[in-house]
C-alpha cells in the first residue's frame, strides 16, 4: 500500500511544481545581446523582451520568458527587408522561404513583374497566402505591363486614350486591393513598348493611394543616366515616389564614370524634393533570360512571332549584325554591356543537351560547338522552351558597387525568389548566389572585409531605412511597440558563402530569426513556423483583408 502511495505522490509532484511556478512574463527574452536598433545608432548592451508579436522592452529585463535565448556576444538587429524580391508565385507552392530566412530576411517586397494574378484577384491571392501560411512578411507591387497586356496584348504599339483609361482602371483596382504601387521593366518587351507619357498617366493613378513607381529602368548600361532621368520625370509628373530597382552601372566601358553620374543625378533630384531612392544587390553579375540578346523589334508582334523569327536564319543574320553594333533605341544590348560573349555565362539552359555547358561562357560554348555565340544563345533559348533559359552577365565593377552602397538612400534587394525546395536554385531557375547570400554578404564583404560600411549603417540599409521607405511604420526597428521581426547573428562567424561555383550554399553565423514574435529559424534551422503576414499598402476605399 505504501508503495502505491509513494508512486502516486511522485506522479503528482510535477503537477504541484507546475501549479506553483508563475506564468512567464514574456513569450521570448533575448539575453545579453548587442542590440543594433536599425536606425543606424551604435549598438547597446541589452536584453530584448517579446510578447504578443511585439517588442515590449529593450534594456535590463528582470522577468522570465517562455523561451529564453542566450545571445551573449551576439548581435540582435531587426529582421532584414528584401526590397526587390521575386517570390510572388513560389510562396503559393511553398511558403517556407527558407533561403530567405537563412539570410536573416523577415520581409520581402515583390512585384517587378507584377502579381501572379490580375488586379481584381489580388484579395483572394493575398488571402490564399495567409490561409496556406508563409514564413516571411510579404508585400507586392502591381505591374503597369500587366495592365497593358490585359488591355492590348503583348505586342508593340501605342494605346488609344480609351485603352489607357482602361489600364488606369486596372491600376486603381490593384492599388485599392493593397499593391504598393506600379512597376515597369522597361528593358524587356512588352514593357519596353511603354512610353514615358503612358507611365506618367498610370503613375498618377497610383499617386491617388500614395503609391510608388518602381522600375527596372530602360537602360542600366550606356544610357544609365538618361534612364534615371526618365524615372525621375515619371515620378515628378506622376506625383509618386520613385524606387529604382537594382541600381547598377552595367557597362564595362563606363566603369568609374557612370555610377558617380547616376548618384549625382539622384542627389540633385532629391535636393529639389523628388522622393527617389534605389535598392541594389552586391554582385558584379546580373542574371536574366537569353531573350534579352535579341533586339526588341524581334518581339514587337508578341512572343509567338518572336519565337518564329528566332528560327529564321535570314532574320538571325540581321540580328547578329545588330548585336555586334551595340545598343539601339529601345534595346539595351547586354552582350555589349558585358564586354562581349566571353563575359556571358550560361546559368540554366533547361535542357539535357546544354546542361554540360552550364557555367561556361557563350564564347566558350560557341567554340566547342563550332557555332557563332549569338546562334548558341538563340539555340539554347529555343531548346529550353517553354522555360526561360538564363545567363549571368558580368557587367559591373566592385568600385561602382561600393560607390552605390555608400549612398544613404540605397537599400538592399536580392532580385531573387524563395526556393521551392531549400538547397536548390530559386523559383526563377537562376543559379545566382544572390538568392542565398545577398544580405549576409553586405556585412561579410562590405563591413568586415572591405570596410566600406559600418555595421550600424549596413543594418540600417537592410532594416530601418527600407521600412521607413515603404511606410512600414511598425517594423524595421528594435524599439518598444514594434513588430518583433528579429535576427540574432554571430558577427565573427557571419559569411555569405554562396559563390558563382556554389550559388546555393547557405550562409553561416545567422542563428535565430523571429518573425512577428515567433521563432522561425532556430539554431540555423527552420522551425516550421508560418508566422508571416501579407502587407497591404493602405488606400482610401481599399478592399478589406
Short mmCIF file of C-alpha atoms in Angstrom, two decimals, residues 141-455:
data_model
loop_
_atom_site.label_atom_id
_atom_site.label_comp_id
_atom_site.label_asym_id
_atom_site.label_seq_id
_atom_site.Cartn_x
_atom_site.Cartn_y
_atom_site.Cartn_z
CA UNK A 141 3.67 45.95 -56.40
CA UNK A 142 1.41 45.59 -59.45
CA UNK A 143 2.97 45.84 -62.90
CA UNK A 144 1.92 48.52 -65.37
CA UNK A 145 2.74 45.91 -68.01
CA UNK A 146 0.06 43.60 -66.60
CA UNK A 147 -2.49 46.29 -67.23
CA UNK A 148 -1.14 46.92 -70.73
CA UNK A 149 -1.13 43.24 -71.73
CA UNK A 150 -4.67 42.76 -70.45
CA UNK A 151 -5.92 45.69 -72.49
CA UNK A 152 -3.87 45.44 -75.71
CA UNK A 153 -1.84 42.23 -75.74
CA UNK A 154 1.91 41.70 -75.72
CA UNK A 155 2.83 43.47 -78.96
CA UNK A 156 4.20 46.91 -79.68
CA UNK A 157 2.06 49.97 -80.37
CA UNK A 158 0.60 52.98 -78.64
CA UNK A 159 -2.60 52.67 -76.63
CA UNK A 160 -5.63 54.74 -77.55
CA UNK A 161 -6.99 57.14 -74.96
CA UNK A 162 -9.72 54.63 -74.17
CA UNK A 163 -7.18 51.82 -73.73
CA UNK A 164 -5.02 53.96 -71.46
CA UNK A 165 -8.09 54.76 -69.36
CA UNK A 166 -8.82 51.05 -69.07
CA UNK A 167 -5.23 50.41 -67.95
CA UNK A 168 -5.69 53.12 -65.35
CA UNK A 169 -8.76 51.34 -64.02
CA UNK A 170 -6.73 48.16 -63.57
CA UNK A 171 -4.06 50.08 -61.68
CA UNK A 172 -6.69 51.67 -59.44
CA UNK A 173 -8.18 48.26 -58.63
CA UNK A 174 -4.70 46.91 -57.77
CA UNK A 175 -3.93 49.88 -55.55
CA UNK A 176 -7.25 49.60 -53.73
CA UNK A 177 -6.52 45.91 -53.21
CA UNK A 178 -3.25 46.60 -51.40
CA UNK A 179 -0.49 46.94 -54.01
CA UNK A 180 2.36 49.25 -53.02
CA UNK A 181 2.45 50.90 -56.43
CA UNK A 182 3.19 50.12 -60.05
CA UNK A 183 6.30 48.70 -61.64
CA UNK A 184 7.89 48.65 -65.05
CA UNK A 185 10.67 46.52 -66.51
CA UNK A 186 11.49 48.70 -69.47
CA UNK A 187 14.43 46.64 -70.66
CA UNK A 188 12.10 43.76 -71.57
CA UNK A 189 9.33 43.62 -74.19
CA UNK A 190 6.42 44.22 -73.91
CA UNK A 191 7.18 46.59 -71.03
CA UNK A 192 9.78 48.29 -73.24
CA UNK A 193 6.96 49.36 -75.57
CA UNK A 194 5.52 51.65 -72.89
CA UNK A 195 6.31 55.33 -73.28
CA UNK A 196 7.23 57.84 -70.61
CA UNK A 197 3.89 59.54 -71.16
CA UNK A 198 1.94 56.29 -70.72
CA UNK A 199 3.73 55.60 -67.45
CA UNK A 200 3.13 59.12 -66.15
CA UNK A 201 -0.59 58.62 -66.75
CA UNK A 202 -0.61 55.34 -64.81
CA UNK A 203 1.61 56.76 -62.08
CA UNK A 204 -0.98 59.47 -61.47
CA UNK A 205 -3.47 56.72 -60.64
CA UNK A 206 -1.05 55.11 -58.19
CA UNK A 207 -0.46 58.56 -56.66
CA UNK A 208 -4.09 58.63 -55.52
CA UNK A 209 -3.07 55.95 -52.99
CA UNK A 210 0.35 57.47 -52.20
CA UNK A 211 1.95 54.68 -54.23
CA UNK A 212 5.32 54.07 -55.80
CA UNK A 213 6.64 53.93 -59.31
CA UNK A 214 9.29 51.21 -59.05
CA UNK A 215 11.33 50.42 -62.12
CA UNK A 216 13.82 48.17 -63.77
CA UNK A 217 14.91 51.06 -65.94
CA UNK A 218 15.01 51.28 -69.71
CA UNK A 219 18.81 51.19 -69.72
CA UNK A 220 21.27 50.27 -66.98
CA UNK A 221 24.24 50.43 -69.32
CA UNK A 222 25.46 53.20 -71.60
CA UNK A 223 22.22 55.14 -71.21
CA UNK A 224 22.05 54.80 -67.41
CA UNK A 225 21.83 58.49 -66.61
CA UNK A 226 19.13 59.12 -69.21
CA UNK A 227 17.14 56.19 -67.84
CA UNK A 228 17.36 57.60 -64.32
CA UNK A 229 16.19 60.95 -65.63
CA UNK A 230 13.19 59.22 -67.22
CA UNK A 231 12.31 57.50 -63.94
CA UNK A 232 12.58 60.80 -62.09
CA UNK A 233 10.41 62.52 -64.70
CA UNK A 234 7.71 59.87 -64.25
CA UNK A 235 7.85 60.39 -60.51
CA UNK A 236 7.71 64.18 -60.71
CA UNK A 237 4.92 64.36 -63.26
CA UNK A 238 3.02 61.41 -61.81
CA UNK A 239 3.26 62.59 -58.22
CA UNK A 240 4.66 59.31 -56.90
CA UNK A 241 7.70 58.10 -55.01
CA UNK A 242 10.33 56.53 -57.28
CA UNK A 243 12.19 53.32 -56.46
CA UNK A 244 14.99 52.33 -58.84
CA UNK A 245 15.40 48.58 -58.83
CA UNK A 246 18.90 47.05 -58.57
CA UNK A 247 20.90 50.21 -59.25
CA UNK A 248 24.00 49.34 -61.25
CA UNK A 249 26.40 50.73 -63.83
CA UNK A 250 26.20 47.73 -66.13
CA UNK A 251 28.58 48.88 -68.85
CA UNK A 252 32.25 47.90 -68.77
CA UNK A 253 33.46 50.90 -70.84
CA UNK A 254 31.75 53.23 -68.36
CA UNK A 255 33.05 51.79 -65.10
CA UNK A 256 34.08 54.50 -62.69
CA UNK A 257 32.22 57.18 -64.65
CA UNK A 258 28.56 56.26 -64.97
CA UNK A 259 27.89 55.43 -61.31
CA UNK A 260 29.14 58.79 -59.96
CA UNK A 261 26.97 60.49 -62.61
CA UNK A 262 23.98 58.36 -61.61
CA UNK A 263 24.48 59.22 -57.94
CA UNK A 264 24.77 62.92 -58.76
CA UNK A 265 21.54 62.78 -60.79
CA UNK A 266 19.62 61.16 -57.95
CA UNK A 267 21.07 63.54 -55.37
CA UNK A 268 20.08 66.53 -57.49
CA UNK A 269 16.52 65.24 -57.79
CA UNK A 270 16.30 64.61 -54.06
CA UNK A 271 17.64 68.10 -53.38
CA UNK A 272 14.72 69.59 -55.29
CA UNK A 273 12.20 67.45 -53.46
CA UNK A 274 11.75 64.31 -55.56
CA UNK A 275 11.32 61.24 -53.36
CA UNK A 276 13.63 58.94 -55.31
CA UNK A 277 15.83 56.17 -53.95
CA UNK A 278 17.25 52.84 -55.08
CA UNK A 279 17.95 49.30 -54.00
CA UNK A 280 20.83 47.09 -55.13
CA UNK A 281 22.47 43.70 -54.83
CA UNK A 282 26.21 43.30 -54.10
CA UNK A 283 27.40 41.27 -57.09
CA UNK A 284 29.31 42.02 -60.30
CA UNK A 285 26.98 39.96 -62.49
CA UNK A 286 23.30 40.24 -63.16
CA UNK A 287 21.18 37.32 -64.21
CA UNK A 288 18.41 37.32 -66.78
CA UNK A 289 16.98 35.48 -69.75
CA UNK A 290 18.71 34.86 -73.06
CA UNK A 291 15.82 36.60 -74.84
CA UNK A 292 17.46 39.93 -73.98
CA UNK A 293 20.17 39.10 -76.54
CA UNK A 294 17.55 39.53 -79.27
CA UNK A 295 16.79 43.14 -80.30
CA UNK A 296 13.40 44.35 -79.08
CA UNK A 297 11.87 44.52 -82.58
CA UNK A 298 12.02 40.71 -82.66
CA UNK A 299 9.24 40.70 -80.04
CA UNK A 300 7.22 43.62 -81.42
CA UNK A 301 4.41 41.33 -82.63
CA UNK A 302 4.31 39.21 -79.49
CA UNK A 303 6.17 36.22 -78.13
CA UNK A 304 4.92 33.65 -80.64
CA UNK A 305 6.00 35.74 -83.60
CA UNK A 306 9.31 36.42 -81.88
CA UNK A 307 9.99 32.70 -81.50
CA UNK A 308 9.18 32.25 -85.18
CA UNK A 309 11.68 34.95 -86.09
CA UNK A 310 14.39 33.35 -83.97
CA UNK A 311 14.04 30.18 -86.04
CA UNK A 312 14.59 32.07 -89.33
CA UNK A 313 18.28 32.02 -90.48
CA UNK A 314 17.80 35.22 -92.51
CA UNK A 315 16.40 37.09 -89.53
CA UNK A 316 19.29 35.84 -87.45
CA UNK A 317 21.81 37.35 -89.80
CA UNK A 318 20.27 40.78 -89.26
CA UNK A 319 20.16 40.19 -85.51
CA UNK A 320 23.84 39.22 -85.39
CA UNK A 321 24.84 42.47 -87.06
CA UNK A 322 22.80 44.44 -84.55
CA UNK A 323 24.23 42.52 -81.59
CA UNK A 324 27.73 43.33 -82.87
CA UNK A 325 26.83 47.01 -83.36
CA UNK A 326 25.82 47.65 -79.73
CA UNK A 327 22.66 49.06 -78.19
CA UNK A 328 19.99 50.74 -80.25
CA UNK A 329 16.92 52.85 -79.35
CA UNK A 330 14.53 50.69 -77.34
CA UNK A 331 17.04 47.89 -76.77
CA UNK A 332 19.83 47.65 -74.22
CA UNK A 333 22.46 45.26 -75.59
CA UNK A 334 23.71 43.33 -72.56
CA UNK A 335 26.32 41.44 -74.58
CA UNK A 336 27.92 44.77 -75.46
CA UNK A 337 27.49 45.98 -71.88
CA UNK A 338 29.31 42.88 -70.62
CA UNK A 339 32.23 43.41 -72.94
CA UNK A 340 31.39 40.51 -75.23
CA UNK A 341 30.13 36.92 -75.23
CA UNK A 342 33.14 35.88 -73.15
CA UNK A 343 31.54 37.58 -70.13
CA UNK A 344 28.10 35.99 -70.55
CA UNK A 345 27.87 32.61 -68.83
CA UNK A 346 25.10 30.09 -69.35
CA UNK A 347 23.41 29.56 -65.98
CA UNK A 348 20.49 27.30 -66.85
CA UNK A 349 19.52 26.09 -70.31
CA UNK A 350 16.62 23.92 -69.13
CA UNK A 351 17.71 21.07 -71.37
CA UNK A 352 19.88 17.99 -71.06
CA UNK A 353 21.58 18.92 -74.33
CA UNK A 354 23.15 22.07 -72.91
CA UNK A 355 23.47 21.05 -69.26
CA UNK A 356 27.18 20.13 -69.70
CA UNK A 357 27.82 23.76 -70.66
CA UNK A 358 26.33 25.35 -67.55
CA UNK A 359 28.87 27.79 -66.12
CA UNK A 360 30.62 28.21 -69.47
CA UNK A 361 30.62 31.48 -71.40
CA UNK A 362 28.70 31.71 -74.66
CA UNK A 363 32.04 32.29 -76.37
CA UNK A 364 33.39 29.04 -74.94
CA UNK A 365 30.24 27.12 -75.89
CA UNK A 366 30.38 28.57 -79.40
CA UNK A 367 33.97 27.46 -79.82
CA UNK A 368 33.17 23.96 -78.53
CA UNK A 369 30.21 23.59 -80.89
CA UNK A 370 31.76 25.49 -83.80
CA UNK A 371 28.82 27.90 -83.71
CA UNK A 372 28.52 31.67 -83.57
CA UNK A 373 27.93 32.62 -79.88
CA UNK A 374 24.78 34.52 -80.86
CA UNK A 375 23.41 31.42 -82.58
CA UNK A 376 24.31 29.45 -79.46
CA UNK A 377 22.26 31.85 -77.30
CA UNK A 378 19.21 31.60 -79.51
CA UNK A 379 19.56 27.83 -79.99
CA UNK A 380 19.61 27.37 -76.22
CA UNK A 381 16.63 29.70 -75.80
CA UNK A 382 14.58 27.67 -78.28
CA UNK A 383 15.72 24.32 -76.89
CA UNK A 384 14.68 25.29 -73.37
CA UNK A 385 11.13 26.38 -74.20
CA UNK A 386 8.66 26.75 -72.56
CA UNK A 387 11.12 27.53 -69.78
CA UNK A 388 13.13 30.74 -69.77
CA UNK A 389 16.81 29.92 -70.27
CA UNK A 390 19.00 32.26 -68.27
CA UNK A 391 22.57 33.52 -68.17
CA UNK A 392 24.88 35.50 -65.92
CA UNK A 393 26.02 38.80 -67.43
CA UNK A 394 29.22 40.12 -65.82
CA UNK A 395 28.69 43.83 -66.32
CA UNK A 396 29.53 45.59 -63.04
CA UNK A 397 32.66 46.57 -61.10
CA UNK A 398 33.32 46.38 -57.37
CA UNK A 399 34.31 50.06 -57.09
CA UNK A 400 30.95 51.06 -58.59
CA UNK A 401 29.14 48.76 -56.17
CA UNK A 402 30.97 50.44 -53.30
CA UNK A 403 30.05 53.90 -54.60
CA UNK A 404 26.38 52.98 -54.67
CA UNK A 405 26.47 51.27 -51.27
CA UNK A 406 27.85 54.39 -49.61
CA UNK A 407 24.78 56.43 -50.55
CA UNK A 408 22.42 56.87 -47.59
CA UNK A 409 19.36 56.30 -49.79
CA UNK A 410 20.31 52.85 -51.12
CA UNK A 411 18.70 49.77 -49.62
CA UNK A 412 19.22 46.09 -50.44
CA UNK A 413 17.19 43.89 -52.76
CA UNK A 414 18.18 40.38 -53.84
CA UNK A 415 16.29 40.25 -57.17
CA UNK A 416 15.83 36.59 -56.26
CA UNK A 417 12.96 34.34 -55.32
CA UNK A 418 12.42 31.95 -52.47
CA UNK A 419 13.37 28.40 -53.36
CA UNK A 420 10.55 25.91 -53.67
CA UNK A 421 12.95 23.35 -52.22
CA UNK A 422 15.71 24.55 -49.92
CA UNK A 423 19.22 23.92 -51.23
CA UNK A 424 18.14 24.18 -54.85
CA UNK A 425 18.10 27.18 -57.15
CA UNK A 426 15.39 29.76 -56.63
CA UNK A 427 12.00 29.65 -58.29
CA UNK A 428 13.27 31.72 -61.23
CA UNK A 429 15.50 28.83 -62.19
CA UNK A 430 18.54 31.09 -61.93
CA UNK A 431 21.57 29.76 -60.03
CA UNK A 432 22.88 33.14 -58.84
CA UNK A 433 24.45 33.46 -55.36
CA UNK A 434 22.19 36.42 -54.59
CA UNK A 435 19.35 34.00 -53.76
CA UNK A 436 21.30 32.60 -50.80
CA UNK A 437 23.92 35.22 -49.99
CA UNK A 438 22.80 38.82 -50.61
CA UNK A 439 22.13 40.04 -47.06
CA UNK A 440 24.94 38.31 -45.16
CA UNK A 441 27.27 39.42 -47.95
CA UNK A 442 26.55 43.08 -47.22
CA UNK A 443 28.00 42.57 -43.75
CA UNK A 444 30.64 39.93 -44.50
CA UNK A 445 32.08 41.62 -47.59
CA UNK A 446 31.42 45.33 -47.18
CA UNK A 447 31.63 45.67 -43.39
CA UNK A 448 34.14 43.00 -42.35
CA UNK A 449 36.41 42.56 -45.37
CA UNK A 450 36.29 45.79 -47.35
CA UNK A 451 35.34 48.25 -44.56
CA UNK A 452 33.04 50.18 -46.90
CA UNK A 453 30.20 50.46 -44.36
CA UNK A 454 29.99 50.45 -40.60
CA UNK A 455 27.98 47.59 -39.13
#
